[in-house]
mmCIF file of C-alpha atoms in Angstrom:
data_model
loop_
_atom_site.group_PDB
_atom_site.id
_atom_site.type_symbol
_atom_site.label_atom_id
_atom_site.label_comp_id
_atom_site.label_asym_id
_atom_site.label_seq_id
_atom_site.Cartn_x
_atom_site.Cartn_y
_atom_site.Cartn_z
ATOM 1 C CA MET A 292 0.000 0.035 -0.002
ATOM 2 C CA ASN A 293 1.207 3.483 -0.785
ATOM 3 C CA GLU A 294 1.597 4.987 2.661
ATOM 4 C CA ALA A 295 1.496 8.509 1.261
ATOM 5 C CA VAL A 296 -2.202 8.107 0.816
ATOM 6 C CA PRO A 297 -4.170 7.841 4.127
ATOM 7 C CA SER A 298 -5.912 4.564 4.585
ATOM 8 C CA VAL A 299 -8.947 3.406 6.638
ATOM 9 C CA VAL A 300 -10.300 -0.002 7.474
ATOM 10 C CA ALA A 301 -13.938 -0.925 8.159
ATOM 11 C CA ILE A 302 -15.206 -4.161 9.822
ATOM 12 C CA ASP A 303 -18.885 -4.933 9.825
ATOM 13 C CA ILE A 304 -19.709 -7.731 12.309
ATOM 14 C CA GLY A 305 -23.043 -9.140 11.339
ATOM 15 C CA THR A 306 -25.148 -12.101 12.456
ATOM 16 C CA HIS A 307 -24.150 -14.362 9.575
ATOM 17 C CA LYS A 308 -21.016 -12.719 8.188
ATOM 18 C CA VAL A 309 -18.113 -10.454 8.891
ATOM 19 C CA SER A 310 -17.372 -7.945 5.997
ATOM 20 C CA VAL A 311 -14.047 -6.004 5.719
ATOM 21 C CA LEU A 312 -13.095 -3.130 3.490
ATOM 22 C CA ILE A 313 -9.728 -1.512 3.231
ATOM 23 C CA GLY A 314 -9.752 1.908 1.555
ATOM 24 C CA LYS A 315 -7.333 4.578 0.378
ATOM 25 C CA VAL A 316 -8.701 8.025 1.178
ATOM 26 C CA HIS A 317 -7.875 10.303 -1.760
ATOM 27 C CA ALA A 318 -10.500 12.714 -0.503
ATOM 28 C CA PRO A 319 -13.504 12.624 1.934
ATOM 29 C CA ASP A 320 -15.767 11.842 -1.073
ATOM 30 C CA ASN A 321 -13.204 9.611 -2.824
ATOM 31 C CA ILE A 322 -12.388 6.436 -1.081
ATOM 32 C CA GLN A 323 -10.776 3.649 -3.231
ATOM 33 C CA VAL A 324 -11.307 0.100 -1.860
ATOM 34 C CA ILE A 325 -8.114 -1.845 -2.378
ATOM 35 C CA GLY A 326 -9.032 -4.794 -0.073
ATOM 36 C CA MET A 327 -12.322 -6.577 0.528
ATOM 37 C CA ALA A 328 -13.503 -9.801 1.940
ATOM 38 C CA THR A 329 -16.325 -11.597 3.782
ATOM 39 C CA ALA A 330 -16.272 -14.564 6.112
ATOM 40 C CA ARG A 331 -19.003 -16.691 7.469
ATOM 41 C CA ASN A 332 -19.871 -15.853 11.116
ATOM 42 C CA ARG A 333 -21.079 -18.850 13.043
ATOM 43 C CA GLY A 334 -20.667 -17.164 16.452
ATOM 44 C CA MET A 335 -23.704 -14.907 16.610
ATOM 45 C CA ASN A 336 -27.504 -15.250 16.829
ATOM 46 C CA LYS A 337 -29.983 -12.499 16.380
ATOM 47 C CA GLY A 338 -27.180 -9.912 16.582
ATOM 48 C CA LYS A 339 -25.689 -11.272 19.803
ATOM 49 C CA ILE A 340 -22.439 -13.112 20.397
ATOM 50 C CA VAL A 341 -23.028 -16.632 21.428
ATOM 51 C CA SER A 342 -19.556 -18.108 20.655
ATOM 52 C CA LEU A 343 -16.688 -15.754 21.193
ATOM 53 C CA ASP A 344 -14.168 -18.137 19.569
ATOM 54 C CA LYS A 345 -16.222 -18.413 16.361
ATOM 55 C CA VAL A 346 -16.610 -14.659 16.105
ATOM 56 C CA ILE A 347 -12.834 -14.200 16.524
ATOM 57 C CA THR A 348 -12.224 -16.810 13.814
ATOM 58 C CA ALA A 349 -14.654 -15.047 11.427
ATOM 59 C CA ILE A 350 -12.976 -11.650 11.988
ATOM 60 C CA LYS A 351 -9.538 -13.089 11.503
ATOM 61 C CA ASN A 352 -10.521 -14.920 8.285
ATOM 62 C CA ALA A 353 -12.157 -11.829 6.695
ATOM 63 C CA VAL A 354 -9.291 -9.457 7.789
ATOM 64 C CA GLN A 355 -6.632 -11.811 6.434
ATOM 65 C CA GLU A 356 -8.241 -12.184 3.099
ATOM 66 C CA ALA A 357 -8.762 -8.375 2.743
ATOM 67 C CA GLU A 358 -5.111 -7.942 3.878
ATOM 68 C CA ASP A 359 -3.842 -10.336 1.184
ATOM 69 C CA MET A 360 -5.836 -8.480 -1.479
ATOM 70 C CA ALA A 361 -4.526 -5.089 -0.347
ATOM 71 C CA GLU A 362 -0.999 -6.253 0.362
ATOM 72 C CA CYS A 363 -0.908 -4.603 3.738
ATOM 73 C CA ARG A 364 -1.546 -5.461 7.428
ATOM 74 C CA VAL A 365 -4.524 -4.234 9.504
ATOM 75 C CA HIS A 366 -3.921 -3.057 13.057
ATOM 76 C CA SER A 367 -6.993 -1.036 13.769
ATOM 77 C CA ALA A 368 -10.399 -0.421 12.173
ATOM 78 C CA TRP A 369 -13.722 1.394 12.285
ATOM 79 C CA ILE A 370 -16.183 -1.147 13.750
ATOM 80 C CA SER A 371 -19.958 -1.417 13.381
ATOM 81 C CA ILE A 372 -21.823 -2.121 16.627
ATOM 82 C CA PRO A 373 -24.659 -4.718 16.187
ATOM 83 C CA SER A 374 -27.832 -2.831 17.197
ATOM 84 C CA ALA A 375 -30.042 -5.765 18.265
ATOM 85 C CA GLU A 376 -29.867 -4.689 21.880
ATOM 86 C CA LEU A 377 -29.694 -0.946 21.356
ATOM 87 C CA LYS A 378 -31.889 1.170 23.731
ATOM 88 C CA SER A 379 -32.696 4.747 23.172
ATOM 89 C CA PHE A 380 -34.159 7.153 25.757
ATOM 90 C CA TYR A 381 -35.410 10.623 25.848
ATOM 91 C CA ALA A 382 -33.886 12.573 28.763
ATOM 92 C CA SER A 383 -33.793 16.215 29.915
ATOM 93 C CA GLY A 384 -31.818 18.161 32.504
ATOM 94 C CA ARG A 385 -32.698 21.615 33.893
ATOM 95 C CA THR A 386 -30.066 23.995 35.283
ATOM 96 C CA PRO A 387 -30.189 27.619 36.503
ATOM 97 C CA ILE A 388 -28.008 30.228 34.889
ATOM 98 C CA GLU A 389 -26.259 31.723 37.907
ATOM 99 C CA ASN A 390 -23.665 34.147 36.556
ATOM 100 C CA SER A 391 -24.318 37.824 36.937
ATOM 101 C CA ASP A 392 -25.577 38.520 33.451
ATOM 102 C CA HIS A 393 -27.371 35.174 33.102
ATOM 103 C CA THR A 394 -25.399 34.314 29.944
ATOM 104 C CA ILE A 395 -25.314 30.559 28.989
ATOM 105 C CA THR A 396 -21.824 29.094 28.611
ATOM 106 C CA THR A 397 -20.480 25.737 27.867
ATOM 107 C CA SER A 398 -20.542 24.979 31.526
ATOM 108 C CA GLU A 399 -24.307 25.206 31.774
ATOM 109 C CA VAL A 400 -24.758 23.006 28.729
ATOM 110 C CA VAL A 401 -22.505 20.377 30.121
ATOM 111 C CA ARG A 402 -24.233 20.529 33.508
ATOM 112 C CA ALA A 403 -27.706 20.027 31.816
ATOM 113 C CA LEU A 404 -26.360 17.021 29.977
ATOM 114 C CA GLU A 405 -24.907 15.472 33.104
ATOM 115 C CA LEU A 406 -28.333 15.846 34.873
ATOM 116 C CA ALA A 407 -30.049 14.209 32.016
ATOM 117 C CA LYS A 408 -27.668 11.350 31.944
ATOM 118 C CA ALA A 409 -27.938 10.846 35.653
ATOM 119 C CA SER A 410 -31.618 9.988 35.364
ATOM 120 C CA HIS A 411 -31.090 7.095 32.874
ATOM 121 C CA LEU A 412 -27.702 5.618 33.233
ATOM 122 C CA THR A 413 -27.684 2.140 34.873
ATOM 123 C CA SER A 414 -24.879 0.001 36.065
ATOM 124 C CA ASP A 415 -25.432 -2.653 33.392
ATOM 125 C CA HIS A 416 -25.619 -0.362 30.262
ATOM 126 C CA TYR A 417 -22.927 1.593 28.441
ATOM 127 C CA LEU A 418 -23.679 5.047 26.997
ATOM 128 C CA VAL A 419 -22.848 4.833 23.272
ATOM 129 C CA SER A 420 -23.911 8.412 22.405
ATOM 130 C CA ALA A 421 -25.749 11.410 23.916
ATOM 131 C CA VAL A 422 -27.305 13.778 21.387
ATOM 132 C CA PRO A 423 -29.020 17.090 22.102
ATOM 133 C CA LEU A 424 -32.502 17.607 20.540
ATOM 134 C CA GLY A 425 -32.846 21.242 21.560
ATOM 135 C CA PHE A 426 -32.633 23.679 24.515
ATOM 136 C CA GLU A 427 -35.619 25.250 26.306
ATOM 137 C CA LEU A 428 -34.904 28.696 27.773
ATOM 138 C CA ASP A 429 -37.034 29.987 30.655
ATOM 139 C CA ASP A 430 -39.778 27.431 29.846
ATOM 140 C CA SER A 431 -40.288 28.803 26.299
ATOM 141 C CA ALA A 432 -42.337 26.602 23.959
ATOM 142 C CA GLU A 433 -39.819 27.085 21.253
ATOM 143 C CA TRP A 434 -36.497 25.183 21.531
ATOM 144 C CA VAL A 435 -33.214 26.764 20.301
ATOM 145 C CA GLN A 436 -30.483 25.000 18.492
ATOM 146 C CA ASN A 437 -27.388 26.325 20.336
ATOM 147 C CA PRO A 438 -27.943 28.317 23.579
ATOM 148 C CA ILE A 439 -24.358 29.392 24.130
ATOM 149 C CA ARG A 440 -24.001 33.132 24.690
ATOM 150 C CA MET A 441 -27.769 33.508 24.932
ATOM 151 C CA SER A 442 -29.422 34.917 28.036
ATOM 152 C CA ALA A 443 -31.893 33.093 30.379
ATOM 153 C CA HIS A 444 -32.517 32.416 34.003
ATOM 154 C CA SER A 445 -32.896 28.749 33.470
ATOM 155 C CA MET A 446 -32.231 26.191 30.704
ATOM 156 C CA MET A 447 -33.492 22.708 30.052
ATOM 157 C CA GLY A 448 -31.496 20.524 27.673
ATOM 158 C CA HIS A 449 -33.428 17.798 25.835
ATOM 159 C CA TYR A 450 -31.379 14.768 24.723
ATOM 160 C CA GLN A 451 -31.484 11.314 23.297
ATOM 161 C CA LEU A 452 -29.286 8.607 24.979
ATOM 162 C CA MET A 453 -28.127 5.579 23.092
ATOM 163 C CA MET A 454 -27.128 2.638 25.212
ATOM 164 C CA LEU A 455 -26.063 -0.921 24.929
ATOM 165 C CA PRO A 456 -25.554 -3.608 27.597
ATOM 166 C CA ILE A 457 -22.053 -3.506 29.064
ATOM 167 C CA SER A 458 -21.745 -7.213 28.504
ATOM 168 C CA THR A 459 -22.416 -6.700 24.815
ATOM 169 C CA MET A 460 -19.735 -4.132 24.515
ATOM 170 C CA GLN A 461 -17.238 -6.215 26.564
ATOM 171 C CA ASN A 462 -17.891 -9.284 24.381
ATOM 172 C CA LEU A 463 -17.400 -7.269 21.249
ATOM 173 C CA ASP A 464 -14.128 -5.799 22.702
ATOM 174 C CA ARG A 465 -12.921 -9.245 23.629
ATOM 175 C CA ALA A 466 -13.597 -10.559 20.082
ATOM 176 C CA LEU A 467 -11.697 -7.614 18.500
ATOM 177 C CA LYS A 468 -8.774 -8.105 20.892
ATOM 178 C CA GLY A 469 -8.798 -11.807 20.232
ATOM 179 C CA ALA A 470 -8.422 -11.035 16.544
ATOM 180 C CA ASN A 471 -5.655 -8.442 17.337
ATOM 181 C CA ILE A 472 -7.713 -5.529 15.916
ATOM 182 C CA GLY A 473 -7.602 -2.175 17.568
ATOM 183 C CA VAL A 474 -10.661 0.162 17.474
ATOM 184 C CA GLU A 475 -10.480 3.548 15.751
ATOM 185 C CA LYS A 476 -14.169 4.186 16.568
ATOM 186 C CA MET A 477 -17.403 2.191 16.936
ATOM 187 C CA VAL A 478 -20.518 3.144 15.029
ATOM 188 C CA VAL A 479 -23.995 1.698 15.491
ATOM 189 C CA SER A 480 -24.553 -0.502 12.415
ATOM 190 C CA CYS A 481 -27.832 1.160 11.209
ATOM 191 C CA LEU A 482 -26.209 4.564 11.201
ATOM 192 C CA ALA A 483 -23.351 3.255 9.022
ATOM 193 C CA THR A 484 -25.831 1.554 6.707
ATOM 194 C CA ALA A 485 -27.816 4.755 6.379
ATOM 195 C CA GLU A 486 -24.601 6.687 5.649
ATOM 196 C CA ALA A 487 -24.042 4.483 2.585
ATOM 197 C CA SER A 488 -27.627 3.935 1.380
ATOM 198 C CA LEU A 489 -29.501 7.200 1.666
ATOM 199 C CA LEU A 490 -29.107 10.326 -0.456
ATOM 200 C CA LYS A 491 -28.832 13.771 1.071
ATOM 201 C CA ASP A 492 -32.228 14.834 -0.437
ATOM 202 C CA GLU A 493 -33.936 11.634 1.013
ATOM 203 C CA LYS A 494 -32.681 12.516 4.482
ATOM 204 C CA GLU A 495 -33.872 16.149 4.065
ATOM 205 C CA TYR A 496 -37.392 15.461 2.859
ATOM 206 C CA GLY A 497 -38.108 12.386 5.042
ATOM 207 C CA VAL A 498 -37.107 8.759 4.484
ATOM 208 C CA CYS A 499 -37.141 5.430 6.451
ATOM 209 C CA LEU A 500 -34.271 3.018 6.044
ATOM 210 C CA VAL A 501 -35.463 -0.556 6.509
ATOM 211 C CA ASP A 502 -32.386 -2.728 6.855
ATOM 212 C CA ILE A 503 -33.360 -6.488 6.880
ATOM 213 C CA GLY A 504 -30.439 -8.507 7.961
ATOM 214 C CA ALA A 505 -30.111 -12.185 8.990
ATOM 215 C CA GLY A 506 -31.137 -11.891 12.612
ATOM 216 C CA THR A 507 -32.749 -8.467 12.909
ATOM 217 C CA THR A 508 -34.481 -5.707 10.982
ATOM 218 C CA ASN A 509 -33.375 -2.116 11.825
ATOM 219 C CA ILE A 510 -35.426 0.947 11.187
ATOM 220 C CA ALA A 511 -33.998 4.403 10.822
ATOM 221 C CA VAL A 512 -36.028 7.492 10.007
ATOM 222 C CA TYR A 513 -34.430 10.751 8.804
ATOM 223 C CA LEU A 514 -36.219 14.081 8.822
ATOM 224 C CA ASP A 515 -34.596 17.480 7.870
ATOM 225 C CA GLY A 516 -31.286 15.796 7.283
ATOM 226 C CA ARG A 517 -31.008 14.196 10.737
ATOM 227 C CA LEU A 518 -31.821 10.881 12.372
ATOM 228 C CA ALA A 519 -35.161 11.199 14.139
ATOM 229 C CA LEU A 520 -36.019 7.558 15.057
ATOM 230 C CA THR A 521 -34.320 4.178 15.335
ATOM 231 C CA HIS A 522 -35.911 0.845 16.271
ATOM 232 C CA THR A 523 -34.764 -2.809 16.116
ATOM 233 C CA LEU A 524 -37.115 -5.843 15.366
ATOM 234 C CA GLN A 525 -35.979 -9.247 16.346
ATOM 235 C CA ARG A 526 -36.877 -10.737 12.966
ATOM 236 C CA GLY A 527 -34.753 -11.176 9.795
ATOM 237 C CA GLY A 528 -33.795 -13.478 6.958
ATOM 238 C CA GLU A 529 -32.815 -16.434 9.150
ATOM 239 C CA HIS A 530 -36.469 -16.616 10.375
ATOM 240 C CA VAL A 531 -37.574 -17.033 6.761
ATOM 241 C CA THR A 532 -34.980 -19.874 6.360
ATOM 242 C CA ARG A 533 -36.286 -21.578 9.521
ATOM 243 C CA ASP A 534 -39.930 -21.262 8.370
ATOM 244 C CA ILE A 535 -39.001 -23.002 5.062
ATOM 245 C CA ALA A 536 -37.108 -25.714 6.830
ATOM 246 C CA ALA A 537 -40.001 -26.371 9.302
ATOM 247 C CA VAL A 538 -42.791 -26.422 6.705
ATOM 248 C CA LEU A 539 -40.913 -28.506 4.127
ATOM 249 C CA GLN A 540 -39.237 -30.782 6.662
ATOM 250 C CA THR A 541 -35.748 -30.158 5.254
ATOM 251 C CA THR A 542 -32.357 -28.998 6.663
ATOM 252 C CA THR A 543 -31.494 -25.319 7.304
ATOM 253 C CA GLU A 544 -28.873 -25.522 4.580
ATOM 254 C CA GLU A 545 -31.360 -26.840 2.035
ATOM 255 C CA ALA A 546 -33.879 -24.203 3.114
ATOM 256 C CA GLU A 547 -31.336 -21.421 2.641
ATOM 257 C CA ARG A 548 -30.512 -22.746 -0.837
ATOM 258 C CA LEU A 549 -34.172 -22.787 -1.791
ATOM 259 C CA LYS A 550 -34.653 -19.192 -0.514
ATOM 260 C CA LEU A 551 -31.724 -17.805 -2.376
ATOM 261 C CA LEU A 552 -32.348 -19.592 -5.688
ATOM 262 C CA TYR A 553 -36.111 -19.528 -5.864
ATOM 263 C CA GLY A 554 -37.371 -17.126 -3.129
ATOM 264 C CA CYS A 555 -40.005 -14.616 -4.125
ATOM 265 C CA VAL A 556 -42.514 -12.381 -2.346
ATOM 266 C CA ASP A 557 -44.627 -11.408 -5.375
ATOM 267 C CA LEU A 558 -46.957 -14.136 -6.509
ATOM 268 C CA LYS A 559 -47.731 -12.194 -9.738
ATOM 269 C CA VAL A 560 -44.288 -12.993 -11.142
ATOM 270 C CA VAL A 561 -44.330 -16.670 -10.326
ATOM 271 C CA LYS A 562 -45.338 -19.069 -13.041
ATOM 272 C CA PRO A 563 -48.081 -21.516 -11.753
ATOM 273 C CA ASP A 564 -46.345 -24.578 -13.241
ATOM 274 C CA HIS A 565 -42.853 -23.841 -11.929
ATOM 275 C CA MET A 566 -41.861 -26.845 -9.838
ATOM 276 C CA ILE A 567 -38.839 -27.194 -7.605
ATOM 277 C CA GLN A 568 -36.908 -30.220 -6.554
ATOM 278 C CA PHE A 569 -35.337 -30.369 -3.096
ATOM 279 C CA GLN A 570 -33.870 -32.788 -0.652
ATOM 280 C CA GLY A 571 -36.255 -33.440 2.294
ATOM 281 C CA ILE A 572 -35.384 -35.250 5.492
ATOM 282 C CA ASP A 573 -37.129 -38.263 4.152
ATOM 283 C CA GLY A 574 -35.693 -37.972 0.630
ATOM 284 C CA PRO A 575 -36.176 -36.148 -2.622
ATOM 285 C CA GLN A 576 -39.333 -33.933 -2.684
ATOM 286 C CA THR A 577 -41.125 -31.562 -5.045
ATOM 287 C CA ILE A 578 -42.853 -28.250 -4.345
ATOM 288 C CA SER A 579 -44.288 -25.525 -6.582
ATOM 289 C CA ARG A 580 -42.583 -22.225 -6.524
ATOM 290 C CA ILE A 581 -45.918 -20.635 -5.543
ATOM 291 C CA GLU A 582 -46.091 -22.831 -2.354
ATOM 292 C CA LEU A 583 -42.470 -21.749 -1.524
ATOM 293 C CA ALA A 584 -43.354 -18.077 -2.078
ATOM 294 C CA GLU A 585 -46.418 -18.308 0.261
ATOM 295 C CA ILE A 586 -44.280 -19.626 2.997
ATOM 296 C CA ILE A 587 -41.779 -16.803 2.540
ATOM 297 C CA ILE A 588 -44.403 -14.007 2.095
ATOM 298 C CA ALA A 589 -46.003 -14.834 5.488
ATOM 299 C CA ARG A 590 -42.779 -13.988 7.425
ATOM 300 C CA TYR A 591 -41.969 -10.809 5.296
ATOM 301 C CA GLU A 592 -45.559 -9.574 5.770
ATOM 302 C CA GLU A 593 -45.106 -9.992 9.527
ATOM 303 C CA ILE A 594 -41.800 -7.974 9.474
ATOM 304 C CA LEU A 595 -43.358 -5.159 7.337
ATOM 305 C CA THR A 596 -46.468 -5.097 9.548
ATOM 306 C CA GLN A 597 -44.243 -4.469 12.547
ATOM 307 C CA VAL A 598 -42.380 -1.789 10.667
ATOM 308 C CA HIS A 599 -45.595 -0.116 9.731
ATOM 309 C CA GLN A 600 -46.915 -0.220 13.361
ATOM 310 C CA GLU A 601 -43.677 1.299 14.706
ATOM 311 C CA LEU A 602 -43.835 4.174 12.146
ATOM 312 C CA GLN A 603 -47.449 4.839 12.951
ATOM 313 C CA ARG A 604 -46.905 4.729 16.724
ATOM 314 C CA ASN A 605 -44.274 7.424 16.438
ATOM 315 C CA GLY A 606 -46.210 9.535 13.904
ATOM 316 C CA ALA A 607 -43.351 9.136 11.418
ATOM 317 C CA ILE A 608 -45.295 7.516 8.595
ATOM 318 C CA HIS A 609 -46.847 10.734 7.433
ATOM 319 C CA GLY A 610 -43.455 12.447 7.120
ATOM 320 C CA LEU A 611 -41.908 9.980 4.689
ATOM 321 C CA TYR A 612 -41.980 12.044 1.497
ATOM 322 C CA HIS A 613 -39.209 10.011 -0.008
ATOM 323 C CA GLY A 614 -40.746 6.810 1.294
ATOM 324 C CA VAL A 615 -38.726 3.682 2.220
ATOM 325 C CA VAL A 616 -35.257 2.553 1.330
ATOM 326 C CA LEU A 617 -34.613 -1.147 1.590
ATOM 327 C CA THR A 618 -31.194 -2.538 2.489
ATOM 328 C CA GLY A 619 -29.715 -5.708 3.906
ATOM 329 C CA ASP A 620 -29.189 -9.132 2.391
ATOM 330 C CA ALA A 621 -32.742 -10.275 3.086
ATOM 331 C CA SER A 622 -34.229 -7.301 1.275
ATOM 332 C CA GLN A 623 -32.719 -8.419 -2.048
ATOM 333 C CA ILE A 624 -35.328 -11.153 -2.604
ATOM 334 C CA GLU A 625 -37.443 -10.886 -5.745
ATOM 335 C CA GLY A 626 -40.560 -8.724 -5.373
ATOM 336 C CA MET A 627 -39.565 -7.044 -2.198
ATOM 337 C CA VAL A 628 -39.875 -3.526 -3.405
ATOM 338 C CA ASN A 629 -43.521 -4.184 -4.519
ATOM 339 C CA LEU A 630 -44.408 -5.836 -1.264
ATOM 340 C CA ALA A 631 -42.947 -2.966 0.793
ATOM 341 C CA ARG A 632 -44.989 -0.381 -1.225
ATOM 342 C CA HIS A 633 -48.169 -2.493 -0.696
ATOM 343 C CA MET A 634 -47.596 -3.076 3.069
ATOM 344 C CA LEU A 635 -46.322 0.334 4.007
ATOM 345 C CA GLY A 636 -48.343 2.584 1.677
ATOM 346 C CA VAL A 637 -45.390 4.695 0.583
ATOM 347 C CA SER A 638 -42.909 4.617 -2.228
ATOM 348 C CA ALA A 639 -39.996 2.213 -1.867
ATOM 349 C CA HIS A 640 -36.736 1.331 -3.628
ATOM 350 C CA LEU A 641 -33.490 -0.536 -2.889
ATOM 351 C CA GLY A 642 -30.604 1.239 -1.398
ATOM 352 C CA ASN A 643 -28.510 3.696 -3.369
ATOM 353 C CA PRO A 644 -24.932 2.540 -4.038
ATOM 354 C CA PRO A 645 -22.501 5.006 -2.465
ATOM 355 C CA VAL A 646 -20.559 6.733 -5.219
ATOM 356 C CA GLN A 647 -18.061 8.060 -2.692
ATOM 357 C CA VAL A 648 -16.644 4.487 -2.259
ATOM 358 C CA HIS A 649 -15.401 2.698 -5.315
ATOM 359 C CA ALA A 650 -13.104 -0.069 -6.442
ATOM 360 C CA ASP A 651 -11.238 -0.997 -9.666
ATOM 361 C CA GLU A 652 -13.305 -2.364 -12.552
ATOM 362 C CA GLN A 653 -12.669 -5.997 -11.583
ATOM 363 C CA ASN A 654 -14.156 -5.555 -8.007
ATOM 364 C CA GLN A 655 -16.676 -2.755 -8.426
ATOM 365 C CA ALA A 656 -19.618 -5.171 -8.907
ATOM 366 C CA ALA A 657 -18.732 -7.142 -5.762
ATOM 367 C CA LEU A 658 -18.392 -3.908 -3.764
ATOM 368 C CA ARG A 659 -21.981 -3.025 -4.719
ATOM 369 C CA ARG A 660 -23.355 -6.181 -3.181
ATOM 370 C CA SER A 661 -25.483 -5.660 -0.049
ATOM 371 C CA GLN A 662 -23.020 -7.495 2.129
ATOM 372 C CA TYR A 663 -20.620 -4.555 1.993
ATOM 373 C CA THR A 664 -23.156 -1.705 2.493
ATOM 374 C CA THR A 665 -22.555 -1.261 6.126
ATOM 375 C CA ALA A 666 -18.703 -1.513 5.791
ATOM 376 C CA ALA A 667 -18.929 1.077 3.039
ATOM 377 C CA GLY A 668 -20.893 3.328 5.344
ATOM 378 C CA LEU A 669 -18.166 2.986 7.881
ATOM 379 C CA LEU A 670 -15.610 4.188 5.445
ATOM 380 C CA MET A 671 -17.783 7.167 4.641
ATOM 381 C CA PHE A 672 -18.555 7.735 8.331
ATOM 382 C CA SER A 673 -14.828 7.982 9.063
ATOM 383 C CA GLN A 674 -14.524 10.996 6.767
ATOM 384 C CA SER A 675 -17.708 12.883 7.801
ATOM 385 C CA ASP A 676 -18.921 14.792 10.727
ATOM 386 C CA THR A 677 -22.156 12.923 11.475
ATOM 387 C CA GLN A 678 -21.927 12.451 15.264
ATOM 388 C CA ASP A 679 -24.889 14.761 16.155
ATOM 389 C CA THR A 680 -27.488 12.141 15.276
ATOM 390 C CA ILE A 681 -30.861 11.728 16.897
ATOM 391 C CA VAL A 682 -32.445 8.465 17.977
ATOM 392 C CA GLU A 683 -35.741 7.154 19.119
ATOM 393 C CA ALA A 684 -37.214 8.322 22.354
ATOM 394 C CA THR A 685 -38.975 5.867 24.582
ATOM 395 C CA ASP A 686 -40.273 8.317 27.150
ATOM 396 C CA PRO A 687 -44.148 8.689 27.204
ATOM 397 C CA GLU A 688 -43.626 12.254 25.943
ATOM 398 C CA LYS A 689 -41.742 11.109 22.795
ATOM 399 C CA LEU A 690 -44.509 12.119 20.310
ATOM 400 C CA THR A 691 -44.155 15.654 21.473
ATOM 401 C CA VAL A 692 -40.333 15.362 21.137
ATOM 402 C CA PHE A 693 -40.728 13.777 17.673
ATOM 403 C CA LYS A 694 -42.772 16.773 16.476
ATOM 404 C CA ARG A 695 -40.228 19.253 17.844
ATOM 405 C CA VAL A 696 -37.191 17.523 16.353
ATOM 406 C CA GLY A 697 -37.676 19.007 12.911
ATOM 407 C CA ARG A 698 -37.483 22.536 14.426
ATOM 408 C CA ALA A 699 -34.593 22.108 16.768
ATOM 409 C CA TRP A 700 -31.537 20.280 15.541
ATOM 410 C CA SER A 701 -28.428 21.004 17.606
ATOM 411 C CA ALA A 702 -24.876 21.390 16.290
ATOM 412 C CA LEU A 703 -22.437 20.381 19.164
ATOM 413 C CA ASN A 704 -19.224 22.416 19.392
ATOM 414 C CA ASN A 705 -15.893 20.541 19.606
ATOM 415 C CA GLN A 706 -15.647 20.851 23.399
ATOM 416 C CA LEU A 707 -18.991 19.106 23.954
ATOM 417 C CA LYS A 708 -18.255 16.433 21.355
ATOM 418 C CA SER A 709 -14.951 15.583 23.092
ATOM 419 C CA ILE A 710 -16.992 14.451 26.125
ATOM 420 C CA PHE A 711 -17.851 11.263 24.232
#
């Protein structure tokens, strides 16, 4: 590798796979991938580590293959945090402005944040990020974006706190140490996926990312260019595979093969006479593709119904002027876009390939596969200033907060950002 050109490494640790990208940074919007690889991950279930040794092996295998391609050695990387156990809370902290001229300084903002954190932090959870929604001065109904140097007798800071179980972070840290990988920074996986999949205009005018992975489905809603809502469903592509295996009385491996080769969620495109041969537990079997599709559709309809309910519950469904963007390996199944449009009642399309991240002609097609989307987002995240994101509130007052978010986005100054 030419060391004169800065480099960055991204590692996406998913339920079924670990994906690695090694990039040369020619400019923040021009990252050339020179090493890429995926490895089967058999150490996780539904986004949680269940076998540390198997996760370490998957990371090592993927990193080594990417290293060999890039002809370099990886020592540290940007890491995606699996979001299956992510918890988001609305919190607020009120502080008086006690200096002589009642001018708000960084000290008051920090104090409000500390008070907000104190009401929600628990001994078994780790604070991933704290993001201000807005600041209320002297009980005014209108929130301000940045209160520093403004005058008031009291100030209430409104925040979103993103937390993960300490055990989850410890296990992830042990896996990375076991693979001899240092951490540049950790980013919640759905944020990295959104960075790679959503256009600026989509984020500005209202869009929902629906990332259907193997073990979970992540929802991320953007309004006015900022993240306004996140939620994780404990359903994904592996549930579809298990449904097929259970109904057809076959192995998980054979069910996965049937899903990948013949899976479809739009009966209109399936020929009635299309028959499929497969190996059942009791021997060779035959099924029509329509019957297979009906098994698969049932689970996808369940997932999309839960997505729709979550968007309705938070009042977000009416603000999605750019509809839904589908990402994740399990969203690539035939007919998915039409099913999403029908189930959610908004426009839908597959994720946009990030033009900022590219490879040579020989590897460009592979880079565009969904398995590298989150890793590509990590590369982009490493070059952008996107830390002031906003996540879902779970406080009973969250609907009020959700409505206010569009009017009160806060830009943290460097001193506040350094806290985290």
